[in-house]
CSV table of C-alpha atoms in Angstrom, one decimal:
chain,number,residue,atom,x,y,z
A,11,UNK,CA,0.0,0.0,0.0
A,12,UNK,CA,1.0,3.6,-0.4
A,13,UNK,CA,-0.2,6.9,1.0
A,14,UNK,CA,-1.8,9.7,-0.9
A,15,UNK,CA,0.6,12.5,-1.7
A,16,UNK,CA,-1.4,14.8,-4.0
A,17,UNK,CA,-5.0,15.4,-5.0
A,18,UNK,CA,-5.9,17.4,-8.1
A,19,UNK,CA,-9.4,18.8,-8.6
A,20,UNK,CA,-10.8,20.4,-11.7
A,21,UNK,CA,-14.1,20.8,-13.7
A,22,UNK,CA,-14.7,19.8,-17.3
A,23,UNK,CA,-17.7,21.3,-19.2
A,24,UNK,CA,-19.5,19.2,-21.8
A,25,UNK,CA,-22.4,20.0,-24.1
A,26,UNK,CA,-25.0,17.3,-24.7
A,27,UNK,CA,-24.7,15.5,-28.0
A,28,UNK,CA,-28.3,16.1,-28.8
A,29,UNK,CA,-31.1,18.3,-27.4
A,30,UNK,CA,-32.4,16.5,-24.3
A,31,UNK,CA,-35.7,17.3,-22.7
A,32,UNK,CA,-38.0,15.4,-20.4
A,33,UNK,CA,-41.2,16.1,-18.4
A,34,UNK,CA,-39.6,18.5,-15.9
A,35,UNK,CA,-36.2,19.8,-17.3
A,36,UNK,CA,-33.7,20.2,-20.1
A,37,UNK,CA,-30.2,18.7,-20.0
A,38,UNK,CA,-28.3,21.8,-21.1
A,39,UNK,CA,-24.7,21.2,-19.9
A,40,UNK,CA,-22.8,18.5,-18.1
A,41,UNK,CA,-20.6,19.9,-15.4
A,42,UNK,CA,-18.0,17.2,-14.8
A,43,UNK,CA,-15.9,17.4,-11.6
A,44,UNK,CA,-12.7,15.4,-11.7
A,45,UNK,CA,-10.2,14.2,-9.1
A,46,UNK,CA,-6.8,12.8,-9.8
A,47,UNK,CA,-5.1,11.1,-6.8
A,48,UNK,CA,-1.4,10.3,-6.7
A,49,UNK,CA,0.2,8.0,-4.2
A,50,UNK,CA,3.7,7.8,-2.8
A,51,UNK,CA,4.7,5.2,-5.4
A,52,UNK,CA,3.7,7.5,-8.2
A,53,UNK,CA,0.5,5.6,-9.2
A,54,UNK,CA,-2.5,7.6,-10.1
A,55,UNK,CA,-6.3,7.2,-10.2
A,56,UNK,CA,-8.7,9.5,-12.1
A,57,UNK,CA,-12.3,9.7,-11.0
A,58,UNK,CA,-15.3,11.8,-11.9
A,59,UNK,CA,-19.0,12.6,-11.4
A,60,UNK,CA,-21.5,14.9,-13.1
A,61,UNK,CA,-24.4,17.3,-13.0
A,62,UNK,CA,-26.9,18.2,-15.7
A,63,UNK,CA,-26.0,21.9,-15.5
A,64,UNK,CA,-26.3,23.1,-12.0
A,65,UNK,CA,-24.5,22.6,-8.7
A,66,UNK,CA,-21.0,21.8,-10.2
A,67,UNK,CA,-19.2,24.7,-8.5
A,68,UNK,CA,-20.6,23.6,-5.1
A,69,UNK,CA,-19.3,20.1,-5.7
A,70,UNK,CA,-15.9,21.5,-6.7
A,71,UNK,CA,-15.8,23.7,-3.6
A,72,UNK,CA,-16.6,20.8,-1.3
A,73,UNK,CA,-13.8,18.8,-2.9
A,74,UNK,CA,-11.3,21.5,-2.7
A,75,UNK,CA,-12.0,22.9,0.8
A,76,UNK,CA,-13.1,19.8,2.7
A,77,UNK,CA,-12.6,16.4,1.2
A,78,UNK,CA,-9.4,16.5,-0.8
A,79,UNK,CA,-7.3,17.9,2.1
A,80,UNK,CA,-8.6,15.1,4.3
A,81,UNK,CA,-7.1,12.5,2.0
A,82,UNK,CA,-3.5,13.6,2.1
A,83,UNK,CA,-1.2,11.2,4.0
A,84,UNK,CA,-3.9,8.5,4.1
A,85,UNK,CA,-3.6,5.0,2.7
A,86,UNK,CA,-5.1,5.0,-0.8
A,87,UNK,CA,-6.0,1.3,-0.8
A,88,UNK,CA,-8.2,1.5,2.3
A,89,UNK,CA,-11.2,2.6,0.2
A,90,UNK,CA,-14.0,1.7,2.6
A,91,UNK,CA,-12.3,3.5,5.4
A,92,UNK,CA,-11.6,6.6,3.3
A,93,UNK,CA,-15.3,6.6,2.1
A,94,UNK,CA,-16.6,6.4,5.7
A,95,UNK,CA,-14.2,9.0,7.0
A,96,UNK,CA,-15.3,11.5,4.3
A,97,UNK,CA,-19.0,10.7,4.8
A,98,UNK,CA,-18.6,11.4,8.5
A,99,UNK,CA,-16.7,14.6,7.8
A,100,UNK,CA,-19.7,15.8,5.7
A,101,UNK,CA,-22.4,14.3,7.9
A,102,UNK,CA,-24.0,17.7,8.3
A,103,UNK,CA,-24.6,18.0,4.6
A,104,UNK,CA,-25.6,14.3,4.0
A,105,UNK,CA,-27.7,12.8,2.6
A,106,UNK,CA,-27.8,14.9,-0.6
A,107,UNK,CA,-26.7,15.4,-4.1
A,108,UNK,CA,-23.8,17.7,-3.6
A,109,UNK,CA,-22.1,15.6,-1.0
A,110,UNK,CA,-22.8,12.3,-2.9
A,111,UNK,CA,-21.4,13.7,-6.2
A,112,UNK,CA,-18.2,14.9,-4.4
A,113,UNK,CA,-17.8,11.6,-2.6
A,114,UNK,CA,-18.3,9.7,-5.9
A,115,UNK,CA,-15.6,11.8,-7.6
A,116,UNK,CA,-13.0,10.7,-5.0
A,117,UNK,CA,-14.3,7.1,-4.6
A,118,UNK,CA,-14.1,6.4,-8.4
A,119,UNK,CA,-10.5,7.8,-8.4
A,120,UNK,CA,-9.5,5.5,-5.5
A,121,UNK,CA,-11.0,2.5,-7.3
A,122,UNK,CA,-9.2,3.5,-10.5
A,123,UNK,CA,-5.9,3.7,-8.5
A,124,UNK,CA,-6.5,0.3,-6.8
A,125,UNK,CA,-7.3,-1.5,-10.0
A,126,UNK,CA,-4.3,0.0,-11.8
A,127,UNK,CA,-2.0,-1.0,-8.9
A,128,UNK,CA,-3.4,-4.6,-9.0
A,129,UNK,CA,-3.4,-4.6,-12.8
A,130,UNK,CA,-7.1,-5.5,-13.0
A,131,UNK,CA,-10.0,-4.1,-14.8
A,132,UNK,CA,-12.7,-2.7,-12.5
A,133,UNK,CA,-15.3,-5.3,-13.6
A,134,UNK,CA,-13.0,-8.1,-12.5
A,135,UNK,CA,-11.8,-6.5,-9.3
A,136,UNK,CA,-15.4,-5.7,-8.2
A,137,UNK,CA,-16.9,-9.2,-8.9
A,138,UNK,CA,-16.5,-10.4,-12.5
A,139,UNK,CA,-20.0,-11.7,-12.9
A,140,UNK,CA,-20.8,-11.0,-16.6
A,141,UNK,CA,-18.8,-10.5,-19.8
A,142,UNK,CA,-21.4,-8.3,-21.6
A,143,UNK,CA,-24.6,-6.3,-20.8
A,144,UNK,CA,-27.5,-5.6,-23.1
A,145,UNK,CA,-28.1,-2.0,-24.0
A,146,UNK,CA,-31.2,0.1,-24.2
A,147,UNK,CA,-31.1,3.4,-26.0
A,148,UNK,CA,-32.4,6.6,-24.4
A,149,UNK,CA,-30.8,9.1,-26.8
A,150,UNK,CA,-33.6,8.6,-29.3
A,151,UNK,CA,-36.5,8.9,-26.9
A,152,UNK,CA,-36.5,12.5,-25.6
A,153,UNK,CA,-39.7,14.3,-25.0
A,154,UNK,CA,-38.9,17.1,-27.5
A,155,UNK,CA,-38.8,14.6,-30.4
A,156,UNK,CA,-41.7,14.2,-32.8
A,157,UNK,CA,-43.5,10.8,-33.1
A,158,UNK,CA,-41.9,10.2,-36.5
A,159,UNK,CA,-38.5,10.9,-35.0
A,160,UNK,CA,-39.2,8.5,-32.1
A,161,UNK,CA,-40.2,5.8,-34.6
A,162,UNK,CA,-37.2,6.4,-36.8
A,163,UNK,CA,-34.8,6.3,-33.8
A,164,UNK,CA,-36.4,3.1,-32.4
A,165,UNK,CA,-36.1,1.3,-35.8
A,166,UNK,CA,-32.5,2.4,-36.1
A,167,UNK,CA,-31.8,1.0,-32.6
A,168,UNK,CA,-33.4,-2.3,-33.6
A,169,UNK,CA,-31.3,-2.4,-36.9
A,170,UNK,CA,-28.1,-1.8,-34.8
A,171,UNK,CA,-28.8,-4.9,-32.6
A,172,UNK,CA,-30.3,-3.1,-29.6
A,173,UNK,CA,-33.2,-5.0,-28.0
A,174,UNK,CA,-34.8,-2.0,-26.2
A,175,UNK,CA,-35.4,1.8,-26.3
A,176,UNK,CA,-36.6,4.2,-23.7
A,177,UNK,CA,-39.1,7.0,-24.2
A,178,UNK,CA,-39.8,10.0,-22.1
A,179,UNK,CA,-43.4,10.5,-21.1
A,180,UNK,CA,-45.3,13.5,-19.5
A,181,UNK,CA,-47.4,15.0,-22.2
A,182,UNK,CA,-51.2,14.3,-22.1
A,183,UNK,CA,-52.2,10.7,-21.7
A,184,UNK,CA,-53.6,10.8,-25.3
A,185,UNK,CA,-50.3,12.2,-26.7
A,186,UNK,CA,-48.1,9.8,-24.7
A,187,UNK,CA,-50.1,6.8,-25.7
A,188,UNK,CA,-50.2,7.8,-29.4
A,189,UNK,CA,-46.4,8.1,-29.4
A,190,UNK,CA,-45.9,4.9,-27.5
A,191,UNK,CA,-48.3,3.0,-29.8
A,192,UNK,CA,-46.6,4.3,-32.9
A,193,UNK,CA,-43.2,2.9,-31.7
A,194,UNK,CA,-44.7,-0.4,-30.5
A,195,UNK,CA,-46.4,-0.9,-33.9
A,196,UNK,CA,-43.1,-0.1,-35.7
A,197,UNK,CA,-40.8,-2.4,-33.7
A,198,UNK,CA,-43.1,-5.2,-32.9
A,199,UNK,CA,-43.7,-7.3,-29.8
A,200,UNK,CA,-40.2,-8.7,-29.4
A,201,UNK,CA,-38.6,-5.3,-28.5
A,202,UNK,CA,-38.6,-3.7,-25.1
A,203,UNK,CA,-40.0,-0.2,-24.7
A,204,UNK,CA,-39.3,1.5,-21.4
A,205,UNK,CA,-40.8,4.8,-20.2
A,206,UNK,CA,-39.5,7.5,-18.0
A,207,UNK,CA,-41.6,10.2,-16.3
A,208,UNK,CA,-38.7,11.9,-14.4
A,209,UNK,CA,-40.8,12.3,-11.2
A,210,UNK,CA,-43.5,14.4,-12.9
A,211,UNK,CA,-46.7,12.7,-11.7
A,212,UNK,CA,-48.8,12.6,-8.6
A,213,UNK,CA,-50.0,9.2,-7.3
A,214,UNK,CA,-53.4,9.2,-8.9
A,215,UNK,CA,-52.0,10.3,-12.3
A,216,UNK,CA,-49.2,7.6,-12.2
A,217,UNK,CA,-51.8,4.9,-11.4
A,218,UNK,CA,-54.0,6.0,-14.3
A,219,UNK,CA,-51.2,6.2,-16.8
A,220,UNK,CA,-49.7,2.8,-15.7
A,221,UNK,CA,-53.0,1.2,-16.5
A,222,UNK,CA,-52.9,2.7,-20.0
A,223,UNK,CA,-49.3,1.6,-20.5
A,224,UNK,CA,-50.1,-2.0,-19.6
A,225,UNK,CA,-51.9,-2.3,-23.0
A,226,UNK,CA,-48.6,-1.8,-24.8
A,227,UNK,CA,-46.6,-4.2,-22.6
A,228,UNK,CA,-44.3,-1.5,-21.4
A,229,UNK,CA,-41.0,-2.8,-19.8
A,230,UNK,CA,-41.0,-0.4,-16.9
A,231,UNK,CA,-42.3,3.0,-15.7
A,232,UNK,CA,-39.3,4.9,-14.4
A,233,UNK,CA,-39.4,7.6,-11.8
A,234,UNK,CA,-43.2,8.1,-11.9
A,235,UNK,CA,-43.3,10.0,-8.6
A,236,UNK,CA,-40.9,12.2,-6.6
A,237,UNK,CA,-38.2,9.9,-5.2
A,238,UNK,CA,-39.0,10.7,-1.6
A,239,UNK,CA,-42.6,9.5,-1.9
A,240,UNK,CA,-42.1,6.0,-0.7
A,241,UNK,CA,-45.8,5.4,0.2
A,242,UNK,CA,-46.9,6.6,-3.2
A,243,UNK,CA,-44.6,4.1,-4.9
A,244,UNK,CA,-46.0,1.4,-2.7
A,245,UNK,CA,-49.5,2.2,-3.8
A,246,UNK,CA,-48.6,2.4,-7.4
A,247,UNK,CA,-46.7,-0.9,-7.4
A,248,UNK,CA,-49.7,-2.6,-5.8
A,249,UNK,CA,-52.0,-1.4,-8.6
A,250,UNK,CA,-50.2,-2.1,-11.8
A,251,UNK,CA,-48.4,-4.9,-13.6
A,252,UNK,CA,-45.9,-2.4,-15.2
A,253,UNK,CA,-42.6,-2.7,-13.3
A,254,UNK,CA,-41.7,0.4,-11.4
A,255,UNK,CA,-38.1,1.6,-11.7
A,256,UNK,CA,-36.4,4.0,-9.2
A,257,UNK,CA,-33.0,5.0,-8.2
A,258,UNK,CA,-31.4,7.8,-10.2
A,259,UNK,CA,-32.6,10.4,-7.6
A,260,UNK,CA,-31.9,8.3,-4.5
A,261,UNK,CA,-28.7,9.2,-2.6
A,262,UNK,CA,-28.4,6.6,0.2
A,263,UNK,CA,-28.2,2.9,0.4
A,264,UNK,CA,-30.5,3.0,3.3
A,265,UNK,CA,-33.2,4.6,1.2
A,266,UNK,CA,-32.9,1.8,-1.3
A,267,UNK,CA,-33.3,-0.6,1.6
A,268,UNK,CA,-36.7,1.0,2.4
A,269,UNK,CA,-37.9,0.7,-1.2
A,270,UNK,CA,-36.9,-2.9,-1.4
A,271,UNK,CA,-38.3,-3.9,2.0
A,272,UNK,CA,-41.6,-2.2,1.2
A,273,UNK,CA,-42.0,-3.7,-2.3
A,274,UNK,CA,-42.1,-0.2,-3.7
A,275,UNK,CA,-40.1,-0.9,-6.9
A,276,UNK,CA,-39.3,-3.7,-9.3
A,277,UNK,CA,-36.1,-2.3,-10.9
A,278,UNK,CA,-33.2,-0.5,-9.1
A,279,UNK,CA,-31.5,2.2,-11.2
A,280,UNK,CA,-28.7,3.1,-8.8
A,281,UNK,CA,-26.4,5.9,-10.2
A,282,UNK,CA,-22.8,5.6,-9.2
A,283,UNK,CA,-22.3,9.4,-9.0
A,284,UNK,CA,-25.5,10.1,-7.1
A,285,UNK,CA,-25.1,7.2,-4.6
A,286,UNK,CA,-21.6,8.4,-3.7
A,287,UNK,CA,-19.3,6.2,-5.7
A,288,UNK,CA,-18.4,2.6,-6.5
A,289,UNK,CA,-18.2,1.6,-2.9
A,290,UNK,CA,-21.9,2.2,-2.0
A,291,UNK,CA,-23.0,1.3,-5.6
A,292,UNK,CA,-21.9,-2.3,-5.1
A,293,UNK,CA,-23.7,-2.5,-1.8
A,294,UNK,CA,-27.0,-1.4,-3.3
A,295,UNK,CA,-26.5,-3.8,-6.2
A,296,UNK,CA,-25.9,-6.7,-3.9
A,297,UNK,CA,-28.8,-5.6,-1.6
A,298,UNK,CA,-31.1,-5.7,-4.7
A,299,UNK,CA,-29.7,-9.2,-5.6
A,300,UNK,CA,-30.9,-10.4,-2.2
A,301,UNK,CA,-34.4,-9.3,-3.1
A,302,UNK,CA,-34.2,-10.9,-6.6
A,303,UNK,CA,-34.4,-7.4,-8.1
A,304,UNK,CA,-32.6,-6.3,-11.3
A,305,UNK,CA,-30.1,-3.5,-11.4
A,306,UNK,CA,-30.3,-1.2,-14.4
A,307,UNK,CA,-28.2,1.9,-13.6
A,308,UNK,CA,-28.9,5.5,-14.7
A,309,UNK,CA,-26.6,7.2,-17.2
A,310,UNK,CA,-22.7,7.1,-17.1
A,311,UNK,CA,-22.5,4.1,-19.4
A,312,UNK,CA,-18.8,4.2,-19.7
A,313,UNK,CA,-18.4,3.6,-16.0
A,314,UNK,CA,-21.6,1.6,-15.4
A,315,UNK,CA,-20.7,-1.0,-18.0
A,316,UNK,CA,-17.9,-2.3,-15.7
A,317,UNK,CA,-20.1,-2.2,-12.6
A,318,UNK,CA,-22.9,-4.0,-14.4
A,319,UNK,CA,-20.5,-6.7,-15.5
A,320,UNK,CA,-19.3,-7.0,-11.9
A,321,UNK,CA,-22.6,-8.1,-10.4
A,322,UNK,CA,-25.0,-11.0,-11.4
A,323,UNK,CA,-28.3,-9.1,-11.3
A,324,UNK,CA,-27.5,-6.3,-13.7
A,325,UNK,CA,-30.0,-6.6,-16.6
A,326,UNK,CA,-29.7,-3.5,-18.8
A,327,UNK,CA,-27.2,-0.7,-19.4
A,328,UNK,CA,-28.5,2.8,-20.5
A,329,UNK,CA,-26.9,3.9,-23.7
A,330,UNK,CA,-26.3,7.7,-23.7
A,331,UNK,CA,-22.9,8.5,-25.2
A,332,UNK,CA,-21.4,11.6,-23.6
A,333,UNK,CA,-17.7,11.2,-23.1
A,334,UNK,CA,-16.6,10.7,-26.7
A,335,UNK,CA,-14.9,14.1,-26.9
A,336,UNK,CA,-12.8,13.3,-23.8
A,337,UNK,CA,-11.7,9.8,-24.7
A,338,UNK,CA,-9.5,8.1,-27.4
A,339,UNK,CA,-12.0,5.2,-27.8
A,340,UNK,CA,-15.7,5.0,-27.0
A,341,UNK,CA,-17.3,2.3,-24.9
A,342,UNK,CA,-17.1,-1.0,-26.9
A,343,UNK,CA,-20.5,-2.0,-28.3
A,344,UNK,CA,-21.1,-5.3,-30.1
A,345,UNK,CA,-24.5,-6.5,-31.4
A,346,UNK,CA,-26.4,-4.4,-29.0
A,347,UNK,CA,-24.3,-5.3,-25.9
A,348,UNK,CA,-21.9,-3.2,-23.9
A,349,UNK,CA,-18.5,-4.9,-23.3
A,350,UNK,CA,-16.6,-4.0,-20.2
A,351,UNK,CA,-13.0,-2.9,-20.9
A,352,UNK,CA,-10.1,-5.2,-20.2
A,353,UNK,CA,-7.6,-2.5,-19.3
A,354,UNK,CA,-6.6,-1.9,-15.7
A,355,UNK,CA,-8.6,0.7,-13.7
A,356,UNK,CA,-12.0,2.1,-14.7
A,357,UNK,CA,-11.1,1.3,-18.3
A,358,UNK,CA,-12.0,4.7,-19.7
A,359,UNK,CA,-9.4,5.7,-22.3
A,360,UNK,CA,-9.1,9.4,-21.3
A,361,UNK,CA,-7.7,11.8,-23.8
A,362,UNK,CA,-5.7,14.0,-21.4
A,363,UNK,CA,-5.2,16.8,-23.8
A,364,UNK,CA,-8.9,16.9,-24.4
A,365,UNK,CA,-9.5,17.0,-20.7
A,366,UNK,CA,-7.2,20.1,-20.5
A,367,UNK,CA,-9.0,21.8,-23.4
A,368,UNK,CA,-12.4,21.4,-21.8
A,369,UNK,CA,-11.3,22.3,-18.2
A,370,UNK,CA,-13.2,25.3,-16.9
A,371,UNK,CA,-10.7,28.1,-16.5
A,372,UNK,CA,-9.7,28.7,-12.9
A,373,UNK,CA,-11.1,25.5,-11.7
A,374,UNK,CA,-7.8,23.5,-11.4
A,375,UNK,CA,-6.4,23.1,-7.9
A,376,UNK,CA,-3.6,20.8,-6.7
A,377,UNK,CA,-3.2,19.9,-3.0
A,378,UNK,CA,0.0,18.2,-1.8
A,379,UNK,CA,1.2,16.6,1.3
């Protein structure tokens, strides 16, 4: 083992590849905090998280002023201990998005460092349960797209070997059903269609819509209600055959426990950045496994492909390419499946010059022991 001698913090700004709108918001910019950790042997790990356009400076400030200084001189390989120390250090601001995103940035860097030191890819070091994960495409299903565009995109996904697509919902019931029906008729019955409401509905509206969606054999209804409405999700789950998916807006493993214990969901979409890193992500995935519940994580496909491959209950990986401008090679896709990288570490082939070009001016800070 080796102690941490320096921590670098910086922010990269990315524009979405396409216009992305859902029922409650637009994805206008990806603020991407990064942390590079160097140990006393000279080994390095690079980690990151993200926002969809707000809060990034707060994450960066928490990293610079509180979390990064607490890492200096500590053993890099004691990841569980580091995570718990930092969580306790920020207990007055937990549970919440800003703290979780900051913790995730550090935790992913520590896992990258550990895997590089042991010469293992993340998916092997974290479990090695699967060698490929089926993909579903969200990029062609945004709410701002017309029905003809949705159909065209779904057919293109099908032609490229994908077995599923996801469509945003949140227009009127009539409009949503018309769009969903058009896609179902185009792709046939042997193609999964998932839906995502982005927390837009109240309980009565979610129940009503779920009954309509049953007609089209929808694969799941994602985030139908605000994530903190546990009782609402229980009611909804009891009144529909459509699987209910939650997780991208849940920031604590204990909150996932409540959902699972109360039979409030059928699919867990734990997000590695929003849960606080790889360390808690694996705990949630294995907790879901104990309830015989599938894990289908939200966004960050370049990182989640390795985590999905690490656990046995990962069923789908969300396809939204976002890091292509920052990497030499994109995530490997073969016949509609995402393949975990074989290189040591997170396996993301970063283009360091591109990272420098996209770094927000004035955001770089380096702390040393």
